[in-house]
């Protein structure tokens, strides 16, 4: 065959990725379970580049150069397994299967093992940027073997988003590393959106600003440290007016957030690894709470809708306080996400370069932001940074915003506007740097009821107090 690469699964993502490849001059073999999608792609966009349509999977494989490279862009889960099973029978040792869907990294590890035993490379690849990114340049997070990246890297890097002349694509690490990093990317996206939503809620309900005014606030913020895709589109959504009713769009949308699962996966894995990702967890739970409409209605009935009464006096000062609180809380959420990637990298032996992850998230993906360049600098300055919060720049930024952060959380509490993201981020920041934590008391209680033992601050060893026998201490 003569095609450089193949794509199977030509729905929104696969179709746009194939077009992106063709526009970059690659001869692309295209295939879909039902031929109509392939035909539609060619009818509409066939003139954009060099497409080779394939009616069957066998045709697709036959049309490819060796070693063959096939990108699978079908529904995650069982459909992905079905397509891989079909491909495996047709491929030869050295060929590569790239899964660009939103697979769970554990599935990717399982599939990688099976294909490796057959001499095939399985490359679980995170792709972020949605429909638009797939077409014009996504952020690409490939896992799999280093050998497979030698073949795939140049192609993937050329179709990825580019920032400062660098592609938003790099080899993340072996087996499931790419899909793991994509999962945490999505978790951070949840946390970021929750913090933005809390900022809006506080500005509206505690400070009395209208959605159009808040849109303007976000537009202004987008020209400073907070510059990011999510802040930019927040201004768009808040400024939008519903055509049917003339009301702010945000007031006609049902306030029940949905989720497809990557945020939940991130928190589940963080629990397994023992890494506190409180920002992501609060965001996932806030969505869950919002979706419990019946329970919310019952609570409104029993408790009344509004609790606090405090109102903000100086609106302008409060807007600036919220900006600083948002930035500081965001730093915490990202610090936690990067901690989780580091922990998984150590546990699975992936060798992930954290600075490189910040680099490939600067463009193409949903959390793209100016401040990711600061994260890149922090980890490239010191790869063993114990926490992003410890880096000179971020430590300074968080300290500068600390007073504002406390005022905003206090205002949230007094005015009855829930701000779980802001307040848990502040609690994390206070706990992380505390001289002493009440964990000492927790240890004492555990020793009292369960003889779970404790360590002392002044001597090495493990100790237990005989609580019901004269309280003498025994040590080992
Ligand atoms: P969908 O997830 O809607 O999947 C539709 C595609 O899967 C179609 O090509 C369909 O073929 C194919 N398919 C479904 N079941 C089977 C099967 N059993 N055997 C063979 N083919 C099957 O498409 P999207 O483009 O939205 O997403 C593709 C992947 O990319 C998903 O894993 C998704 O999670 C991921 N993703 C999506 C993003 C987005 O913004 N949408 C962003 C990043 C990743 P047919 O036409 O014959 O029905």
Short mmCIF file of C-alpha atoms and ligand atoms in Angstrom, two decimals:
data_model
loop_
_atom_site.label_atom_id
_atom_site.label_comp_id
_atom_site.label_asym_id
_atom_site.label_seq_id
_atom_site.Cartn_x
_atom_site.Cartn_y
_atom_site.Cartn_z
CA UNK A 1 0.00 0.00 0.00
CA UNK A 2 0.91 3.65 -0.38
CA UNK A 3 -1.04 5.47 2.34
CA UNK A 4 1.14 6.91 5.13
CA UNK A 5 -1.47 6.33 7.84
CA UNK A 6 -5.04 5.05 8.25
CA UNK A 7 -8.03 6.21 10.28
CA UNK A 8 -10.93 3.96 11.19
CA UNK A 9 -14.03 5.51 12.78
CA UNK A 10 -15.04 8.62 10.87
CA UNK A 11 -17.51 10.30 13.22
CA UNK A 12 -16.78 13.85 14.41
CA UNK A 13 -13.32 13.19 15.85
CA UNK A 14 -12.02 10.63 13.36
CA UNK A 15 -13.33 12.53 10.35
CA UNK A 16 -11.68 15.76 11.46
CA UNK A 17 -8.42 14.04 12.36
CA UNK A 18 -8.31 12.43 8.90
CA UNK A 19 -8.87 15.85 7.30
CA UNK A 20 -6.14 17.36 9.48
CA UNK A 21 -3.74 14.63 8.32
CA UNK A 22 -4.71 15.09 4.66
CA UNK A 23 -4.33 18.87 4.88
CA UNK A 24 -0.78 18.28 6.13
CA UNK A 25 0.03 16.37 2.97
CA UNK A 26 -0.24 12.79 4.19
CA UNK A 27 -1.95 10.19 2.06
CA UNK A 28 -4.66 8.98 4.48
CA UNK A 29 -6.57 5.73 4.19
CA UNK A 30 -10.05 6.17 5.65
CA UNK A 31 -12.48 3.54 6.88
CA UNK A 32 -15.72 3.36 8.85
CA UNK A 33 -17.93 0.41 9.86
CA UNK A 34 -20.75 1.82 7.75
CA UNK A 35 -19.50 3.05 4.37
CA UNK A 36 -21.91 6.03 4.27
CA UNK A 37 -19.70 8.04 6.66
CA UNK A 38 -16.65 7.38 4.48
CA UNK A 39 -18.59 8.46 1.41
CA UNK A 40 -19.86 11.62 3.14
CA UNK A 41 -16.32 12.54 4.16
CA UNK A 42 -15.09 12.19 0.58
CA UNK A 43 -18.08 14.01 -0.93
CA UNK A 44 -17.70 16.98 1.40
CA UNK A 45 -13.94 17.18 1.91
CA UNK A 46 -12.33 14.90 -0.65
CA UNK A 47 -10.69 17.92 -2.32
CA UNK A 48 -8.77 18.87 0.86
CA UNK A 49 -6.10 16.23 0.36
CA UNK A 50 -5.15 12.72 -0.62
CA UNK A 51 -7.73 10.29 0.80
CA UNK A 52 -7.81 6.55 0.06
CA UNK A 53 -11.28 5.19 0.88
CA UNK A 54 -11.48 1.64 2.19
CA UNK A 55 -14.65 -0.42 2.21
CA UNK A 56 -13.44 -3.05 4.63
CA UNK A 57 -10.86 -3.26 7.37
CA UNK A 58 -8.87 -5.61 5.12
CA UNK A 59 -8.88 -2.92 2.39
CA UNK A 60 -7.71 -0.37 4.92
CA UNK A 61 -4.79 -2.53 6.02
CA UNK A 62 -3.89 -3.38 2.42
CA UNK A 63 -3.70 0.29 1.45
CA UNK A 64 -1.05 1.16 4.10
CA UNK A 65 2.74 1.47 3.89
CA UNK A 66 4.74 -0.71 6.27
CA UNK A 67 5.06 -0.64 9.17
CA UNK A 68 1.33 0.05 9.14
CA UNK A 69 -0.14 2.75 11.35
CA UNK A 70 -3.87 2.77 12.04
CA UNK A 71 -5.63 5.35 14.20
CA UNK A 72 -8.80 3.99 15.82
CA UNK A 73 -11.40 6.70 16.60
CA UNK A 74 -14.50 4.77 17.60
CA UNK A 75 -16.66 4.77 20.71
CA UNK A 76 -14.65 3.94 23.82
CA UNK A 77 -15.21 0.58 25.56
CA UNK A 78 -16.52 -2.51 23.80
CA UNK A 79 -16.56 -0.98 20.28
CA UNK A 80 -12.84 -0.21 20.63
CA UNK A 81 -12.13 -3.83 21.62
CA UNK A 82 -14.17 -5.09 18.67
CA UNK A 83 -12.22 -2.94 16.20
CA UNK A 84 -8.85 -3.90 17.74
CA UNK A 85 -9.74 -7.60 17.56
CA UNK A 86 -10.55 -7.22 13.88
CA UNK A 87 -7.35 -5.29 13.17
CA UNK A 88 -5.07 -7.67 15.05
CA UNK A 89 -5.99 -10.50 12.70
CA UNK A 90 -4.93 -8.41 9.69
CA UNK A 91 -1.73 -6.76 10.93
CA UNK A 92 1.86 -8.04 11.04
CA UNK A 93 4.61 -7.71 13.64
CA UNK A 94 5.92 -4.16 13.87
CA UNK A 95 2.59 -2.58 12.87
CA UNK A 96 0.99 0.06 15.11
CA UNK A 97 -2.55 0.54 16.43
CA UNK A 98 -3.25 4.00 17.81
CA UNK A 99 -6.33 4.34 20.04
CA UNK A 100 -7.27 8.03 20.04
CA UNK A 101 -10.54 7.53 21.94
CA UNK A 102 -11.18 8.36 25.58
CA UNK A 103 -10.17 4.94 26.92
CA UNK A 104 -9.58 4.23 30.59
CA UNK A 105 -5.82 3.82 31.04
CA UNK A 106 -6.30 0.39 32.64
CA UNK A 107 -8.00 -0.80 29.42
CA UNK A 108 -5.08 0.65 27.49
CA UNK A 109 -2.59 -1.27 29.64
CA UNK A 110 -4.53 -4.49 29.07
CA UNK A 111 -4.73 -3.96 25.30
CA UNK A 112 -1.06 -2.99 25.09
CA UNK A 113 -0.01 -6.23 26.78
CA UNK A 114 -2.11 -8.36 24.44
CA UNK A 115 -0.84 -6.64 21.30
CA UNK A 116 2.77 -6.62 22.46
CA UNK A 117 2.62 -10.39 22.84
CA UNK A 118 1.68 -10.53 19.16
CA UNK A 119 4.54 -8.25 18.14
CA UNK A 120 2.25 -5.25 17.58
CA UNK A 121 2.57 -1.77 19.06
CA UNK A 122 -0.50 -0.45 20.84
CA UNK A 123 -0.40 3.30 21.32
CA UNK A 124 -3.11 4.61 23.68
CA UNK A 125 -3.25 8.30 22.84
CA UNK A 126 -5.06 11.10 24.62
CA UNK A 127 -6.43 13.71 22.24
CA UNK A 128 -7.90 16.95 23.56
CA UNK A 129 -9.48 19.89 21.83
CA UNK A 130 -12.81 18.45 20.75
CA UNK A 131 -14.08 18.69 17.23
CA UNK A 132 -12.33 21.94 16.41
CA UNK A 133 -9.00 20.80 17.83
CA UNK A 134 -9.05 17.52 15.89
CA UNK A 135 -9.34 19.52 12.68
CA UNK A 136 -7.06 22.47 13.34
CA UNK A 137 -4.55 21.17 15.87
CA UNK A 138 -5.28 19.25 19.07
CA UNK A 139 -3.08 18.54 22.06
CA UNK A 140 -1.91 14.95 21.61
CA UNK A 141 -0.72 12.68 24.44
CA UNK A 142 0.60 9.38 23.02
CA UNK A 143 1.61 6.47 25.24
CA UNK A 144 3.04 3.16 24.02
CA UNK A 145 6.57 2.13 23.12
CA UNK A 146 9.40 4.56 22.33
CA UNK A 147 9.90 2.63 19.07
CA UNK A 148 6.35 3.33 17.93
CA UNK A 149 6.87 7.02 18.65
CA UNK A 150 9.78 7.12 16.21
CA UNK A 151 7.32 6.34 13.43
CA UNK A 152 4.25 8.15 14.72
CA UNK A 153 5.86 11.14 16.43
CA UNK A 154 6.68 13.16 13.32
CA UNK A 155 3.16 12.72 11.92
CA UNK A 156 1.35 13.46 15.20
CA UNK A 157 3.60 16.42 16.00
CA UNK A 158 2.91 17.95 12.60
CA UNK A 159 -0.90 17.87 13.03
CA UNK A 160 -0.88 19.01 16.68
CA UNK A 161 -1.36 22.59 17.86
CA UNK A 162 1.89 24.61 17.82
CA UNK A 163 2.90 27.12 20.53
CA UNK A 164 6.09 29.19 20.22
CA UNK A 165 7.17 26.86 17.42
CA UNK A 166 6.81 23.76 19.61
CA UNK A 167 4.23 21.04 18.93
CA UNK A 168 1.60 20.24 21.59
CA UNK A 169 2.54 16.56 21.33
CA UNK A 170 5.25 14.47 22.93
CA UNK A 171 5.80 10.83 23.90
CA UNK A 172 4.26 10.71 27.37
CA UNK A 173 5.54 7.28 28.41
CA UNK A 174 4.90 3.56 27.90
CA UNK A 175 1.59 1.65 27.82
CA UNK A 176 -1.22 3.59 29.54
CA UNK A 177 0.73 6.79 30.32
CA UNK A 178 -0.89 8.82 27.54
CA UNK A 179 -4.44 7.98 28.51
CA UNK A 180 -3.63 8.53 32.20
CA UNK A 181 -2.35 12.04 31.48
CA UNK A 182 -5.39 12.78 29.32
CA UNK A 183 -7.62 11.62 32.20
CA UNK A 184 -5.92 14.00 34.65
CA UNK A 185 -6.13 16.77 32.03
CA UNK A 186 -9.91 16.27 32.06
CA UNK A 187 -9.96 16.18 35.88
CA UNK A 188 -8.14 19.51 36.00
CA UNK A 189 -10.64 20.82 33.45
CA UNK A 190 -13.46 19.90 35.87
CA UNK A 191 -11.71 21.75 38.73
CA UNK A 192 -11.01 24.81 36.58
CA UNK A 193 -14.64 25.03 35.44
CA UNK A 194 -15.91 24.65 39.01
CA UNK A 195 -13.69 27.54 40.19
CA UNK A 196 -14.90 29.69 37.31
CA UNK A 197 -18.51 28.81 38.17
CA UNK A 198 -17.98 29.73 41.84
CA UNK A 199 -16.44 33.06 40.80
CA UNK A 200 -19.52 33.81 38.70
CA UNK A 201 -21.88 32.78 41.52
CA UNK A 202 -20.10 35.00 44.05
CA UNK A 203 -19.99 37.98 41.71
CA UNK A 204 -23.66 37.57 40.96
CA UNK A 205 -25.21 36.65 44.29
CA UNK A 206 -22.83 38.20 46.81
CA UNK A 207 -21.88 41.29 44.80
CA UNK A 208 -25.08 41.69 42.77
CA UNK A 209 -23.52 41.91 39.30
CA UNK A 210 -25.58 40.97 36.22
CA UNK A 211 -24.41 38.22 33.82
CA UNK A 212 -23.50 40.80 31.16
CA UNK A 213 -21.36 42.68 33.69
CA UNK A 214 -19.69 39.46 34.80
CA UNK A 215 -18.99 38.63 31.15
CA UNK A 216 -17.10 41.93 30.99
CA UNK A 217 -15.17 41.04 34.16
CA UNK A 218 -14.05 37.74 32.62
CA UNK A 219 -13.12 39.51 29.38
CA UNK A 220 -10.84 41.80 31.38
CA UNK A 221 -9.37 38.90 33.34
CA UNK A 222 -8.55 37.18 30.08
CA UNK A 223 -5.93 39.82 29.33
CA UNK A 224 -3.93 39.05 32.51
CA UNK A 225 -2.53 36.06 34.42
CA UNK A 226 -5.84 34.22 34.01
CA UNK A 227 -5.65 34.31 30.21
CA UNK A 228 -7.03 30.96 29.06
CA UNK A 229 -9.51 29.34 26.72
CA UNK A 230 -11.96 28.59 29.56
CA UNK A 231 -11.96 32.19 30.84
CA UNK A 232 -12.37 33.43 27.26
CA UNK A 233 -15.43 31.24 26.58
CA UNK A 234 -16.90 32.06 30.02
CA UNK A 235 -17.19 35.67 28.81
CA UNK A 236 -18.92 34.39 25.64
CA UNK A 237 -21.42 32.17 27.46
CA UNK A 238 -22.25 34.78 30.16
CA UNK A 239 -22.71 37.48 27.54
CA UNK A 240 -25.06 35.38 25.44
CA UNK A 241 -28.78 36.27 25.49
CA UNK A 242 -31.46 33.65 24.82
CA UNK A 243 -33.20 34.52 21.56
CA UNK A 244 -36.55 33.01 22.57
CA UNK A 245 -36.97 34.82 25.90
CA UNK A 246 -34.52 37.72 25.82
CA UNK A 247 -33.14 36.50 29.14
CA UNK A 248 -29.48 35.78 29.90
CA UNK A 249 -28.70 32.38 28.40
CA UNK A 250 -27.23 31.21 31.75
CA UNK A 251 -30.69 31.71 33.33
CA UNK A 252 -32.56 29.48 30.88
CA UNK A 253 -30.18 26.51 31.10
CA UNK A 254 -31.16 23.80 33.64
CA UNK A 255 -28.68 23.96 36.53
CA UNK A 256 -27.93 20.22 36.59
CA UNK A 257 -24.39 19.44 35.39
CA UNK A 258 -23.72 16.22 33.54
CA UNK A 259 -20.51 14.22 33.31
CA UNK A 260 -19.13 11.54 31.05
CA UNK A 261 -16.76 9.97 33.58
CA UNK A 262 -13.18 11.17 33.19
CA UNK A 263 -13.44 13.43 36.27
CA UNK A 264 -14.73 10.51 38.32
CA UNK A 265 -11.94 8.25 37.01
CA UNK A 266 -9.35 10.85 38.03
CA UNK A 267 -10.65 10.95 41.59
CA UNK A 268 -10.94 7.15 41.79
CA UNK A 269 -7.31 6.77 40.72
CA UNK A 270 -6.20 9.53 43.10
CA UNK A 271 -7.84 7.61 45.95
CA UNK A 272 -5.91 4.49 44.95
CA UNK A 273 -2.63 6.41 44.77
CA UNK A 274 -3.32 8.33 48.00
CA UNK A 275 -2.96 11.75 46.37
CA UNK A 276 -5.30 14.50 47.58
CA UNK A 277 -6.91 16.01 44.48
CA UNK A 278 -9.47 17.96 46.49
CA UNK A 279 -10.10 20.51 43.73
CA UNK A 280 -11.07 17.84 41.22
CA UNK A 281 -13.07 15.88 43.81
CA UNK A 282 -15.05 18.98 44.86
CA UNK A 283 -15.81 19.66 41.21
CA UNK A 284 -17.05 16.12 40.56
CA UNK A 285 -19.20 16.19 43.72
CA UNK A 286 -20.57 19.66 42.92
CA UNK A 287 -21.77 18.29 39.58
CA UNK A 288 -23.29 15.27 41.31
CA UNK A 289 -25.09 17.47 43.84
CA UNK A 290 -26.44 19.74 41.10
CA UNK A 291 -27.92 16.74 39.30
CA UNK A 292 -29.88 15.55 42.35
CA UNK A 293 -32.92 17.67 41.55
CA UNK A 294 -35.39 15.86 43.79
CA UNK A 295 -33.19 16.03 46.85
CA UNK A 296 -32.45 19.70 46.20
CA UNK A 297 -36.18 20.51 45.95
CA UNK A 298 -36.85 18.69 49.21
CA UNK A 299 -34.05 20.59 50.95
CA UNK A 300 -35.29 23.94 49.61
CA UNK A 301 -38.73 23.08 50.99
CA UNK A 302 -37.49 22.07 54.41
CA UNK A 303 -34.67 24.56 54.92
CA UNK A 304 -35.57 27.55 52.74
CA UNK A 305 -33.64 28.57 49.68
CA UNK A 306 -31.35 31.22 51.09
CA UNK A 307 -29.12 31.09 54.12
CA UNK A 308 -26.65 33.94 54.47
CA UNK A 309 -27.45 37.62 54.13
CA UNK A 310 -24.11 39.45 53.96
CA UNK A 311 -23.66 41.60 50.87
CA UNK A 312 -20.54 43.01 49.35
CA UNK A 313 -20.01 46.75 49.88
CA UNK A 314 -17.17 47.65 47.54
CA UNK A 315 -17.88 45.77 44.32
CA UNK A 316 -14.73 46.81 42.52
CA UNK A 317 -12.50 45.64 45.35
CA UNK A 318 -14.43 42.37 45.55
CA UNK A 319 -14.00 41.70 41.82
CA UNK A 320 -10.23 42.02 42.30
CA UNK A 321 -10.36 39.77 45.38
CA UNK A 322 -12.23 37.10 43.41
CA UNK A 323 -9.66 37.32 40.62
CA UNK A 324 -6.85 36.66 43.06
CA UNK A 325 -8.77 33.87 44.83
CA UNK A 326 -9.51 32.25 41.48
CA UNK A 327 -5.86 32.34 40.48
CA UNK A 328 -4.63 30.95 43.82
CA UNK A 329 -7.27 28.17 43.82
CA UNK A 330 -6.36 27.32 40.24
CA UNK A 331 -2.70 26.96 41.20
CA UNK A 332 -3.74 24.49 43.93
CA UNK A 333 -5.90 22.45 41.53
CA UNK A 334 -3.09 22.20 38.97
CA UNK A 335 -0.51 21.43 41.68
CA UNK A 336 -2.68 18.53 42.83
CA UNK A 337 -3.19 17.22 39.29
CA UNK A 338 0.55 17.28 38.59
CA UNK A 339 1.15 15.49 41.94
CA UNK A 340 -1.17 12.75 40.75
CA UNK A 341 0.68 12.37 37.44
CA UNK A 342 3.99 12.19 39.29
CA UNK A 343 2.67 9.54 41.70
CA UNK A 344 1.27 7.39 38.88
CA UNK A 345 4.48 7.78 36.89
CA UNK A 346 6.49 6.46 39.87
CA UNK A 347 4.00 3.67 40.59
CA UNK A 348 3.81 2.40 37.00
CA UNK A 349 7.40 3.29 36.07
CA UNK A 350 6.39 5.63 33.25
CA UNK A 351 9.13 8.25 33.63
CA UNK A 352 6.82 11.14 32.75
CA UNK A 353 8.41 14.58 32.32
CA UNK A 354 5.96 16.92 34.12
CA UNK A 355 7.32 20.02 32.43
CA UNK A 356 6.70 18.40 29.04
CA UNK A 357 3.06 17.78 29.99
CA UNK A 358 2.60 21.48 30.79
CA UNK A 359 4.29 22.24 27.45
CA UNK A 360 1.85 20.16 25.39
CA UNK A 361 -1.17 21.58 27.24
CA UNK A 362 -0.29 25.16 26.30
CA UNK A 363 -2.25 24.85 23.07
CA UNK A 364 -4.95 22.77 21.41
CA UNK A 365 -6.64 21.47 24.54
CA UNK A 366 -9.49 22.75 26.70
CA UNK A 367 -7.27 23.87 29.62
CA UNK A 368 -4.84 25.76 27.38
CA UNK A 369 -3.70 28.82 29.27
CA UNK A 370 -0.92 31.32 29.58
CA UNK A 371 -0.07 30.04 33.03
CA UNK A 372 0.87 26.56 31.77
CA UNK A 373 4.06 28.15 30.51
CA UNK A 374 4.84 29.05 34.14
CA UNK A 375 4.29 25.41 35.09
CA UNK A 376 6.60 24.32 32.29
CA UNK A 377 9.28 26.69 33.60
CA UNK A 378 8.79 25.50 37.19
CA UNK A 379 9.30 21.80 36.36
CA UNK A 380 12.05 22.43 33.86
CA UNK A 381 13.83 24.48 36.50
CA UNK A 382 13.49 21.67 39.02
CA UNK A 383 12.13 18.29 37.93
CA UNK A 384 11.93 17.15 41.57
CA UNK A 385 9.81 20.06 42.76
CA UNK A 386 7.90 18.66 45.79
CA UNK A 387 4.83 20.71 44.82
CA UNK A 388 4.04 23.45 42.32
CA UNK A 389 3.17 25.60 45.36
CA UNK A 390 6.84 25.50 46.39
CA UNK A 391 8.14 26.97 43.13
CA UNK A 392 9.29 30.58 43.62
CA UNK A 393 6.86 32.06 41.14
CA UNK A 394 3.80 30.13 42.36
CA UNK A 395 4.68 30.54 46.04
CA UNK A 396 4.84 34.27 45.40
CA UNK A 397 1.58 34.35 43.47
CA UNK A 398 -0.29 32.42 46.15
CA UNK A 399 1.18 34.51 48.99
CA UNK A 400 0.30 37.74 47.18
CA UNK A 401 -3.29 36.57 46.83
CA UNK A 402 -3.67 35.06 50.28
CA UNK A 403 -5.48 37.93 52.01
CA UNK A 404 -7.92 38.29 49.10
CA UNK A 405 -8.47 34.52 49.06
CA UNK A 406 -9.45 34.54 52.76
CA UNK A 407 -11.78 37.53 52.28
CA UNK A 408 -13.54 35.78 49.38
CA UNK A 409 -14.02 32.51 51.28
CA UNK A 410 -15.27 34.46 54.33
CA UNK A 411 -17.71 36.38 52.13
CA UNK A 412 -18.91 33.12 50.57
CA UNK A 413 -19.56 31.65 54.00
CA UNK A 414 -21.33 34.76 55.31
CA UNK A 415 -23.45 35.29 52.21
CA UNK A 416 -24.45 31.65 51.87
CA UNK A 417 -22.96 31.19 48.41
CA UNK A 418 -21.39 27.71 48.29
CA UNK A 419 -17.74 27.84 47.24
CA UNK A 420 -16.41 24.32 47.85
CA UNK A 421 -13.63 24.73 45.29
CA UNK A 422 -12.28 28.00 46.73
CA UNK A 423 -12.59 26.90 50.36
CA UNK A 424 -11.10 23.44 49.92
CA UNK A 425 -8.19 24.88 47.92
CA UNK A 426 -7.52 27.35 50.73
CA UNK A 427 -7.74 24.54 53.30
CA UNK A 428 -5.26 22.47 51.27
CA UNK A 429 -2.86 25.41 51.11
CA UNK A 430 -3.16 25.97 54.88
CA UNK A 431 -2.78 22.27 55.70
CA UNK A 432 0.18 21.67 53.40
CA UNK A 433 2.32 24.31 55.10
CA UNK A 434 1.05 23.87 58.69
CA UNK A 435 3.70 23.47 61.37
CA UNK A 436 1.56 20.85 63.14
CA UNK A 437 -1.52 19.03 61.90
CA UNK A 438 -4.23 17.50 64.08
CA UNK A 439 -3.26 14.18 62.50
CA UNK A 440 -1.42 13.68 65.81
CA UNK A 441 -4.78 13.49 67.57
CA UNK A 442 -6.11 11.12 64.91
CA UNK A 443 -3.14 8.84 65.59
CA UNK A 444 -3.87 9.02 69.34
CA UNK A 445 -7.48 8.01 68.78
CA UNK A 446 -6.46 5.16 66.50
CA UNK A 447 -4.07 3.92 69.17
CA UNK A 448 -6.76 4.25 71.86
CA UNK A 449 -9.49 2.19 70.18
CA UNK A 450 -7.48 -0.10 67.95
CA UNK A 451 -3.92 -0.27 69.29
CA UNK A 452 -2.81 0.95 65.86
CA UNK A 453 0.41 2.44 67.36
CA UNK A 454 2.06 5.80 66.66
CA UNK A 455 5.49 7.33 66.16
CA UNK A 456 6.90 10.06 68.41
CA UNK A 457 8.43 13.41 67.49
CA UNK A 458 11.38 12.96 69.86
CA UNK A 459 12.46 9.31 69.46
CA UNK A 460 12.61 6.68 66.73
CA UNK A 461 10.45 3.58 66.98
CA UNK A 462 6.82 2.53 67.12
CA UNK A 463 4.80 3.08 70.31
CA UNK A 464 1.55 2.06 71.95
CA UNK A 465 -0.02 3.33 75.14
CA UNK A 466 -1.79 0.79 77.35
CA UNK A 467 -4.88 3.00 77.65
CA UNK A 468 -6.83 0.80 80.04
CA UNK A 469 -3.83 -0.51 81.97
CA UNK A 470 -2.37 2.49 83.76
CA UNK A 471 -1.49 4.29 80.51
CA UNK A 472 2.08 3.13 80.45
CA UNK A 473 3.77 3.46 77.07
CA UNK A 474 5.43 0.50 75.41
CA UNK A 475 7.81 0.96 72.53
CA UNK A 476 9.59 -1.24 70.03
P1 LIG B 1 -18.39 8.44 18.82
O1 LIG B 1 -17.83 8.23 20.14
O2 LIG B 1 -19.78 8.99 18.72
O3 LIG B 1 -18.29 7.06 17.99
C1 LIG B 1 -18.85 6.92 16.70
C2 LIG B 1 -17.94 6.10 15.84
O4 LIG B 1 -17.71 4.81 16.42
C3 LIG B 1 -18.55 5.85 14.47
O5 LIG B 1 -17.53 5.90 13.51
C4 LIG B 1 -19.12 4.44 14.62
O6 LIG B 1 -19.29 3.78 13.42
C5 LIG B 1 -18.05 3.81 15.44
N1 LIG B 1 -18.47 2.59 16.12
C6 LIG B 1 -19.31 2.48 17.18
N2 LIG B 1 -19.46 1.19 17.54
C7 LIG B 1 -18.68 0.46 16.70
C8 LIG B 1 -18.38 -0.92 16.58
N3 LIG B 1 -18.91 -1.82 17.42
N4 LIG B 1 -17.55 -1.32 15.61
C9 LIG B 1 -16.99 -0.41 14.76
N5 LIG B 1 -17.22 0.90 14.83
C10 LIG B 1 -18.05 1.34 15.79
O7 LIG B 1 -17.42 9.38 17.92
P2 LIG B 1 -16.59 10.69 18.30
O8 LIG B 1 -15.97 11.10 17.03
O9 LIG B 1 -17.38 11.68 19.06
O10 LIG B 1 -15.45 10.17 19.30
C11 LIG B 1 -14.55 9.15 18.94
C12 LIG B 1 -13.67 8.84 20.14
O11 LIG B 1 -12.93 10.00 20.48
C13 LIG B 1 -14.44 8.43 21.40
O12 LIG B 1 -13.71 7.47 22.10
C14 LIG B 1 -14.48 9.71 22.19
O13 LIG B 1 -14.61 9.48 23.58
C15 LIG B 1 -13.14 10.33 21.84
N6 LIG B 1 -13.05 11.77 21.97
C16 LIG B 1 -14.07 12.59 21.65
C17 LIG B 1 -13.96 13.95 21.78
C18 LIG B 1 -15.08 14.81 21.37
O14 LIG B 1 -14.99 16.03 21.60
N7 LIG B 1 -16.15 14.27 20.78
C19 LIG B 1 -12.75 14.57 22.28
C20 LIG B 1 -11.70 13.66 22.52
C21 LIG B 1 -11.86 12.32 22.39
P3 LIG B 1 -20.69 3.87 12.59
O15 LIG B 1 -20.61 5.14 11.82
O16 LIG B 1 -20.68 2.66 11.72
O17 LIG B 1 -21.79 3.87 13.60
#
